[in-house]
XYZ file of C-alpha atoms in Angstrom:
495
model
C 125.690 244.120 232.038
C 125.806 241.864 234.680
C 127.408 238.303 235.215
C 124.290 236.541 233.986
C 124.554 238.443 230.616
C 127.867 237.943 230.895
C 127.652 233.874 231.118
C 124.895 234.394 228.530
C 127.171 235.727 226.117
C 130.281 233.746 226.751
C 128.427 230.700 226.363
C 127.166 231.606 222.781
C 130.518 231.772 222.323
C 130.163 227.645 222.037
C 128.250 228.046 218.555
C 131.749 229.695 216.567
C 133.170 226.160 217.969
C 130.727 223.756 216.429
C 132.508 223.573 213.058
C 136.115 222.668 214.946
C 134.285 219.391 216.782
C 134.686 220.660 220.371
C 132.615 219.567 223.103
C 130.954 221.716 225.776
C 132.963 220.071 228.053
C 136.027 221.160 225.956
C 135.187 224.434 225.163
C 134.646 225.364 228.971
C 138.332 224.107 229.251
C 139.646 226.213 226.476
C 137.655 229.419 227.672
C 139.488 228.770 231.248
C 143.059 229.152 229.418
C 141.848 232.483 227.618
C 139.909 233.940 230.891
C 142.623 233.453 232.848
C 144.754 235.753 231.478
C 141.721 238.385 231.251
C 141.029 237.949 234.237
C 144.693 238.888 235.843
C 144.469 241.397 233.639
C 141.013 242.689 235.132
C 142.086 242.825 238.545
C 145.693 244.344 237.848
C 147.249 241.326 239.449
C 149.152 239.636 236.808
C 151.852 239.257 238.372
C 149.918 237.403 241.856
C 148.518 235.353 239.364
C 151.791 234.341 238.305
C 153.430 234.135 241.693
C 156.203 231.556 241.623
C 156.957 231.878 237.963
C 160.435 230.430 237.115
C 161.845 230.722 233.901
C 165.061 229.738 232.470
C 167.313 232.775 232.021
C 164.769 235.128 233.344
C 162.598 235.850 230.885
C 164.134 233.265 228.022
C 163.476 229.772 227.212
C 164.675 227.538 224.827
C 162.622 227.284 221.355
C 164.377 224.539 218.962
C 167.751 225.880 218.963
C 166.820 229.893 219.552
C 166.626 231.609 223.082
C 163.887 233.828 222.577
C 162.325 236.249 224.954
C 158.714 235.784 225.227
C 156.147 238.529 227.148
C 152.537 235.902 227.579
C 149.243 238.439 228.327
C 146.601 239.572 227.458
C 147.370 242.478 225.847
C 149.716 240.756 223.416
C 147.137 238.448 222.710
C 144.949 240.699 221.539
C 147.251 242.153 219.375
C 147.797 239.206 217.431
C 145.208 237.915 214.661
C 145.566 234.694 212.193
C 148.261 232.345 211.749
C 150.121 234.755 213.869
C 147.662 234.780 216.940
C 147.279 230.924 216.597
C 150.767 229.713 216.811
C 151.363 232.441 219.728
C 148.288 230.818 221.546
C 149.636 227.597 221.049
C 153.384 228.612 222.412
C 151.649 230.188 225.693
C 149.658 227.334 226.218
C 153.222 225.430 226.432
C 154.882 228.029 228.203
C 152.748 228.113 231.387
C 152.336 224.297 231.509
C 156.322 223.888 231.375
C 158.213 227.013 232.915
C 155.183 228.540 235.574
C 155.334 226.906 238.949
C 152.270 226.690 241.559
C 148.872 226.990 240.359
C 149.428 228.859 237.165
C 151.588 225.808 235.616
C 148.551 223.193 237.521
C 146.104 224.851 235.528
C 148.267 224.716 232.187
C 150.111 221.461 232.377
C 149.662 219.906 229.376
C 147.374 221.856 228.236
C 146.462 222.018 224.074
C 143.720 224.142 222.235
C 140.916 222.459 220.218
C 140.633 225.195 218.019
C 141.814 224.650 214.466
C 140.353 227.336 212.739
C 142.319 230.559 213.782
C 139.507 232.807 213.021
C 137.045 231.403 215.812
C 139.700 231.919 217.942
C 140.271 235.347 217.111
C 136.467 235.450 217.247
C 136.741 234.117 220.784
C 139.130 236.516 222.283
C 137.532 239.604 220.237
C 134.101 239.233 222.067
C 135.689 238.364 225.639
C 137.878 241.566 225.358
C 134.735 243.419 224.532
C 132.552 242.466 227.449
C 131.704 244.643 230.368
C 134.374 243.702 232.824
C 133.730 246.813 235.299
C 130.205 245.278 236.328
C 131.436 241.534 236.151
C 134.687 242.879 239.043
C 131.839 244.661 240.741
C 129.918 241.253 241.138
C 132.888 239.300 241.604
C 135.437 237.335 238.862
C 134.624 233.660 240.687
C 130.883 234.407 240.717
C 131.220 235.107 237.443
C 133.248 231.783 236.670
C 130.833 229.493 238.728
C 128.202 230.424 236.455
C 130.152 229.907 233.616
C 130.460 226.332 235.470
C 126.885 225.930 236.696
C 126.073 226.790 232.856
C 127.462 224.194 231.924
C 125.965 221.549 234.143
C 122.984 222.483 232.932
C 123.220 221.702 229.438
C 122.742 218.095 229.571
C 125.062 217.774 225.792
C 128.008 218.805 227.995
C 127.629 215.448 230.173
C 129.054 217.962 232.874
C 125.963 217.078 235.129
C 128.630 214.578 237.148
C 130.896 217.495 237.961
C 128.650 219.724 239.680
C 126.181 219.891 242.467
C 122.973 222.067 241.897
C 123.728 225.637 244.204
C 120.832 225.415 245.997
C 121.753 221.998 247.356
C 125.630 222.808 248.250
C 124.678 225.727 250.335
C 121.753 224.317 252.185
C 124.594 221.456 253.014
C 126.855 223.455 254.300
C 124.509 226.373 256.115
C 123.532 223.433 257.811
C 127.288 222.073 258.507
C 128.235 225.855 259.993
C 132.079 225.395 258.770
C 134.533 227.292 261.358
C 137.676 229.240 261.282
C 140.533 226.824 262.144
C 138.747 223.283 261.048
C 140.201 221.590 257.698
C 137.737 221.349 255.215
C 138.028 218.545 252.709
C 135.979 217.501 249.659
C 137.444 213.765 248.398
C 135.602 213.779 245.185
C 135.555 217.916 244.649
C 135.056 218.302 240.753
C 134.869 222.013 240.351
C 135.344 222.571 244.113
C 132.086 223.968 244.687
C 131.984 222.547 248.347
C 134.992 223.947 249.450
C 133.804 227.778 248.112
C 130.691 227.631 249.926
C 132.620 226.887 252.767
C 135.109 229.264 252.247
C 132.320 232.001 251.992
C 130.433 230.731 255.302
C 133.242 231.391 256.759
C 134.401 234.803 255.170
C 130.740 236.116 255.943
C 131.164 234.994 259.978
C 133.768 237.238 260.356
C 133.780 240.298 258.195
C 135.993 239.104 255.380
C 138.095 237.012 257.817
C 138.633 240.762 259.307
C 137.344 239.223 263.028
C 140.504 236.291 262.853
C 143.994 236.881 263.867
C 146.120 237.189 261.037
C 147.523 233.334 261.660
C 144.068 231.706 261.261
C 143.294 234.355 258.067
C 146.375 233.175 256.608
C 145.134 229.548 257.550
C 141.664 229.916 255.720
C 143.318 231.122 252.412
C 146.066 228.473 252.454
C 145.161 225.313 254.457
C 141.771 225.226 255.400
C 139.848 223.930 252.353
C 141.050 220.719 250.378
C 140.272 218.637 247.646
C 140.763 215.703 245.277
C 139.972 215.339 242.149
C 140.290 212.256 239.642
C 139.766 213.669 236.086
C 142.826 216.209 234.496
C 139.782 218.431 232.818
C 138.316 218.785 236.187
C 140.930 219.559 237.993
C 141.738 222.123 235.968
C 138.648 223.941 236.330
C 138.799 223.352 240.099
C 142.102 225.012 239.910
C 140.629 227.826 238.211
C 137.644 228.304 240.629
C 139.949 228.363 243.417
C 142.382 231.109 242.770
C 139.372 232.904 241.478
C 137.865 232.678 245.182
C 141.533 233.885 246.645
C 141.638 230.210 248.234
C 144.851 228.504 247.657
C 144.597 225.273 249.267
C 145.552 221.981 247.949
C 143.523 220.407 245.063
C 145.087 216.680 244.464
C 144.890 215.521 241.025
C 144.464 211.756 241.695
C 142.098 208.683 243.077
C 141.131 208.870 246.868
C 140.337 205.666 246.359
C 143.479 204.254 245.861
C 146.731 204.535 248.778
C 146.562 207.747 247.484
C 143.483 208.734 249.756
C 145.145 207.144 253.128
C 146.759 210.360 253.557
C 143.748 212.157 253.571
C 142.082 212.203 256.936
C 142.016 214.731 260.891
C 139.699 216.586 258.881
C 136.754 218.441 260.999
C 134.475 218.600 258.140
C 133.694 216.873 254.813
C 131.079 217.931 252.172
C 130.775 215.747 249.266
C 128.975 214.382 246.434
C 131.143 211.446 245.148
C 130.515 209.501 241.780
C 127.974 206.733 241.637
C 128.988 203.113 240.194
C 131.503 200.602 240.109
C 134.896 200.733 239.487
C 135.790 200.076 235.778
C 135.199 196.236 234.724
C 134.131 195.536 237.905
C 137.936 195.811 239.730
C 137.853 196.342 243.514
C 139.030 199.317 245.891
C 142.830 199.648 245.495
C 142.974 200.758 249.036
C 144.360 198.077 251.254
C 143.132 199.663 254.386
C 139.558 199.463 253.835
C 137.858 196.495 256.113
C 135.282 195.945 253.268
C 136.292 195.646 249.865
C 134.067 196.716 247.189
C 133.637 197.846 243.586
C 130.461 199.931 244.750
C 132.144 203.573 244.613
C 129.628 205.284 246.785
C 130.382 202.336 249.399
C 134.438 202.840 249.529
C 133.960 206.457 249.329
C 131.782 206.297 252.392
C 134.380 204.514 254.535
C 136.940 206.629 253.508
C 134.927 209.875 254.367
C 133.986 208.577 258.009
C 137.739 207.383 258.911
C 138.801 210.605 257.315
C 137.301 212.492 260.273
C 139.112 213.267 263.863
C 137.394 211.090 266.406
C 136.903 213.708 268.681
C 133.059 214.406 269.238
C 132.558 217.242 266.798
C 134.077 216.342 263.085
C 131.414 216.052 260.522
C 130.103 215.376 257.350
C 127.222 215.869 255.113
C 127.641 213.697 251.520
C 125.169 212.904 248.946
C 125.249 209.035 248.537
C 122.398 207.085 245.903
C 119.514 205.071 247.509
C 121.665 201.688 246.965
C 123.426 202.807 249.823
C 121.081 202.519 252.533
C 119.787 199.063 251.697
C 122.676 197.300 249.996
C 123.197 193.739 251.738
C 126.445 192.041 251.719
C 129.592 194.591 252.713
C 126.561 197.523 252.636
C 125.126 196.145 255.420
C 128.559 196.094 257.355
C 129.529 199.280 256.155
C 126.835 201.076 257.715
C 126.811 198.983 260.696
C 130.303 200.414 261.159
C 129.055 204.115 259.824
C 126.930 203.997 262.773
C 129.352 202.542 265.081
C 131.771 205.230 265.197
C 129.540 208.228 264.146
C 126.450 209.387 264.632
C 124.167 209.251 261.524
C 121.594 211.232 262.540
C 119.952 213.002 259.556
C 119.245 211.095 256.385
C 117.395 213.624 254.007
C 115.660 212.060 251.105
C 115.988 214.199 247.659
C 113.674 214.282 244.725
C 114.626 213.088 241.793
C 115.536 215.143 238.537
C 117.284 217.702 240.786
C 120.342 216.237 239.030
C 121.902 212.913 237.589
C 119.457 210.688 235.271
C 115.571 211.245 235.649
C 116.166 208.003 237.602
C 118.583 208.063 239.726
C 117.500 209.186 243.675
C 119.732 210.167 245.813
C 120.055 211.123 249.434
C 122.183 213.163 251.950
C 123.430 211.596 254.825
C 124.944 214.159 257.968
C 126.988 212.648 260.628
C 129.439 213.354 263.411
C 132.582 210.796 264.646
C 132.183 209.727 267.557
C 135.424 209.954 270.273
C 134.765 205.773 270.857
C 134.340 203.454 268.055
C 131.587 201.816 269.059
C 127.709 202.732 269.895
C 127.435 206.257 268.963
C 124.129 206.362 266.666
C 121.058 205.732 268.990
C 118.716 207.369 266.522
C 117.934 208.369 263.142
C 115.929 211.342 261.612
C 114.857 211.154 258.192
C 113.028 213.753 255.905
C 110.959 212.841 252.772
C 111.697 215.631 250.325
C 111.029 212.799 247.169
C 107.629 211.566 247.777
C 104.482 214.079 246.399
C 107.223 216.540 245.231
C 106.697 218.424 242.340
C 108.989 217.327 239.276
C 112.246 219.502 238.891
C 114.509 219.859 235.721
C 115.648 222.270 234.085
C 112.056 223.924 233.867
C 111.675 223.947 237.806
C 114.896 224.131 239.622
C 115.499 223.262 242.706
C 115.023 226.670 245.575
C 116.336 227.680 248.679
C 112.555 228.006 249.590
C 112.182 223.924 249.073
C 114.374 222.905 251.813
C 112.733 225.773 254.099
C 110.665 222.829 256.817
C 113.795 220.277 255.939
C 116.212 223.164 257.682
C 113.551 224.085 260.220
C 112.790 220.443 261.588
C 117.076 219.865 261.344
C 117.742 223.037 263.236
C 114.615 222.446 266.095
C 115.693 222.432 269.348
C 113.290 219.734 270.324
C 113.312 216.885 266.909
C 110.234 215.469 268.576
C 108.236 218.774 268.750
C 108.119 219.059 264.806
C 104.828 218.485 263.320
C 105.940 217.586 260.257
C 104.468 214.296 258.152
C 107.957 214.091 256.028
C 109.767 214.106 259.096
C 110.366 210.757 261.268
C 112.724 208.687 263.300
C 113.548 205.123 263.640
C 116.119 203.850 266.965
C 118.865 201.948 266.119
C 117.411 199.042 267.744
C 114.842 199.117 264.724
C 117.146 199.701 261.642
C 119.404 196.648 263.102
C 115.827 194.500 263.210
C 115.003 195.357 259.481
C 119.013 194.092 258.374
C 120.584 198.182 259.170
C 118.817 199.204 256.131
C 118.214 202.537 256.268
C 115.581 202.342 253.254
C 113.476 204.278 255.353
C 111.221 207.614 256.374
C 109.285 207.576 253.076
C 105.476 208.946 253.143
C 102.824 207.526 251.630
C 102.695 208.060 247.803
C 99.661 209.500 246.981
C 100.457 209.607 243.160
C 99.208 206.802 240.549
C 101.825 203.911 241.849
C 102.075 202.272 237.809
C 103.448 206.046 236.825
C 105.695 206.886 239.728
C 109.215 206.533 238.104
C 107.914 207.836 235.145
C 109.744 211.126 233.846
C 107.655 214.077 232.628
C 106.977 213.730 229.592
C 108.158 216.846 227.716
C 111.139 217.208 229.675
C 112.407 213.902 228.617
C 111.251 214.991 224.696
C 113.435 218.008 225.471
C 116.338 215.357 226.675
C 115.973 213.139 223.467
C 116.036 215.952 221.178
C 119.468 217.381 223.315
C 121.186 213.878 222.754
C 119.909 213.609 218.990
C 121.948 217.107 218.814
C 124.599 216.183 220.582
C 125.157 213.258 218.359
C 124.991 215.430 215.204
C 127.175 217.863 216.579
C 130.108 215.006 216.967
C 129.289 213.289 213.374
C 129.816 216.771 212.043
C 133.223 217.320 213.796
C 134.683 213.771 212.778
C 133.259 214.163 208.838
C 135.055 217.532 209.037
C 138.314 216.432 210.551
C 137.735 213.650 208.000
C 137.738 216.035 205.136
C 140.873 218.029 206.524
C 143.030 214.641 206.689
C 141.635 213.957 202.786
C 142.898 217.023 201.650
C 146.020 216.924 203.594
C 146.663 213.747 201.655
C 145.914 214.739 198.353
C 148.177 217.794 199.050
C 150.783 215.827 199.686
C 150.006 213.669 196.842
């Protein structure tokens, strides 16, 4: 069996949940409490995966009025079945959120289950314990986890889409990025940390397993190099996860880089992002009081914080997925890429299709640029590539490939930009963005499609997408009418 099957059969798993009201979102949370401990159990390192545990008297902690001594893993949990298995569950869940320290208690603080029916728990841990765990070590635990993740995403019910960044796209980012040993990595909007792995493995596969580095800069990769932030609890959690799955024990923030939280966060030599689209909730503006322009456009504050997060030294750089509303925004947009192209050099704006991920609508773009040592003058030109415009239409049907960004990474990578012959592939001096405003609403082809039916989505992919949000909807009206019931019978017990 290998991890695919794997995934496959861990994410039935979702169906025994249904009847409890849990979410996909949820019940990827609750399956990264359970894995965890089969996983330390899988690679014989319970006790690394529990480094830094401190517990009161050893192994005792207070319970009520009882010292008790308590032994949390997998093999007890198994053991267990019922009421029995529920309330133990429930007590380890509590125990390495309080009395763990390092990751273990960041990935369990505050943690609860959603289950309520002990049996689909039982049911849970039964079918994960019976899986083929040689083959999924063989093809690697995080692997194995990321799919779990990129599953997920995929299902449009989970409303995970926002977390993660389709593979394809995060590794053509940073193959094209060529992170180093030594240079801080940083992702200020990181969601599952997907970034910051790819980069980690770049790296790992440029020297033999880090085998090439002196043990200072090894030690530097697994602890310091790659960084993140990450707003939502859930999230984090999962980014947490990912991490120690990937041996990578850098800092994950839980918090907002876009509040005085994120002023901290800069000499960085590389940032790979995708950071939320929108405006801040009811329209409030940037917390940050050391932006120059102060906006509710997310996308627009999370742009000036990733270009002043950067050393000014010639060779820091970035590559972040931004929306269209970006590049053409008047008002601060204007001045914020003005000042983008002031101190670094923008000079590769790719243009992505649309349905690769987000709504059917939304089109997005990645922009790659390096800070400049001076503040001033250092974008005299800029490349763009039409990858949107007579593009096939992805979903879920036709992912994205590596094969699809094949001329996009061949025109990037040319020695001689001006040699490509290459229709999707132009430039425009920055004496001609500044004439048309510094929009950078630019490099698109020539549509040859119908123009009344260009936004239009296909059609049975969106029937597909109404009939996933019709289920969606039933699914929740089920769990409420039974958590309904349960309260109307708790009342009438009482009664």
């Amino acid at each position: 069996m290998n991890n695919q099957e794997i995934v496959s059969k861990l994410w039935n798993l979702c169906n025994v949940l249904r009847d409890d009201g849990i979410t996909y979102h949820q019940y990827v949370t609750e399956l990264t409490y359970i894995l965890f401990l089969k996983m330390a159990k899988e690679t014989g390192a319970e006790d690394r995966f529990s480094q830094g545990i401190t517990l009161i008297e050893g192994q005792k902690f207070t319970n009520g009025e009882k010292q008790v001594v308590l032994d949390y893993s997998w093999d007890r949990l198994t053991e267990k079945s019922g009421l029995e298995l529920y309330k133990y569950y429930k007590d380890l869940l509590r125990f390495f959120g309080t009395y763990c320290t390092g990751r273990v208690r960041e990935i369990y603080q505050g943690a609860a289950t959603n289950i309520e029916e002990p049996k689909n728990l039982e049911k849970i841990i039964s079918t994960i314990d019976s899986l083929d765990w040689f083959s999924a070590r063989e093809e690697g635990l995080g692997n194995l986890y990321e799919g779990l993740l990129e599953k997920n995403a995929g299902e449009k019910k989970s409303g995970a889409g926002q977390y993660f960044t389709p593979r394809v796209l995060i590794d053509v980012m940073t193959r094209l990025m060529k992170p180093q040993p030594g240079e801080r990595c940083n992702d200020p909007a990181c969601g599952t940390f997907g970034f910051m792995i790819a980069a980690h493995s770049y790296v790992r596969r440029h020297t033999d397993d880090f085998f090439d580095l002196d043990a200072d800069v090894a030690e530097f990769e697994r602890k310091g190099a790659f960084t993140g932030c990450e707003l939502v609890h859930e999230t984090h959690r999962l980014a947490l996860m990912n991490a120690m799955l990937h041996d990578i024990d850098g800092e994950i923030t839980l918090g907002d880089t876009l509040s005085n939280l994120g002023k901290g966060m800069k000499g960085y030599d590389l940032v790979l992002t995708n950071p939320p689209f929108g405006t801040k909730k009811g329209g409030e503006r940037a917390t940050r009081d050391d932006f120059t322009w102060s906006t509710s456009n997310k996308q627009l504050n999370f742009l000036q914080h990733i270009y002043r997060s950067l050393k000014p030294d010639g060779k820091a750089r970035a590559a972040v997925v931004l929306p269209d509303n970006v590049l053409f925004a008047d008002g601060d947009g204007a001045q914020i890429r003005a000042d983008l192209m002031d101190k670094c050099d923008l000079h590769t704006v790719l243009r992505l299709p649309t349905g690769i991920f987000y709504a059917q609508g939304v089109k997005t773009n990645v922009l790659f640029f390096t800070r400049g040592k001076e503040a001033k003058g250092n974008t005299r030109e800029v490349w763009f590539y039409d990858l949107r415009t007579n593009m096939p239409s992805f979903g879920k049907t036709n992912p994205l490939k590596k094969e699809d960004f094949q001329n996009f990474e061949a025109a990037y990578e040319a020695a001689d930009r001006k040699a490509v012959t290459d229709e999707r592939w132009s430039v425009f001096t920055r004496e001609e963005i500044e004439a048309k405003g510094n929009s950078l609403d630019l490099g698109l082809i020539r549509d040859e499609s119908v123009v009344d039916y260009e936004d239009l989505p296909d059609p049975a992919e969106r029937g597909r997408e109404d009939m996933e949000q019709l289920e969606e909807a039933l699914d929740l009206i089920k769990g409420v009418v039974k958590r309904l019931e349960g309260l109307r019978k708790k009342e009438e017990g009482v009664q």
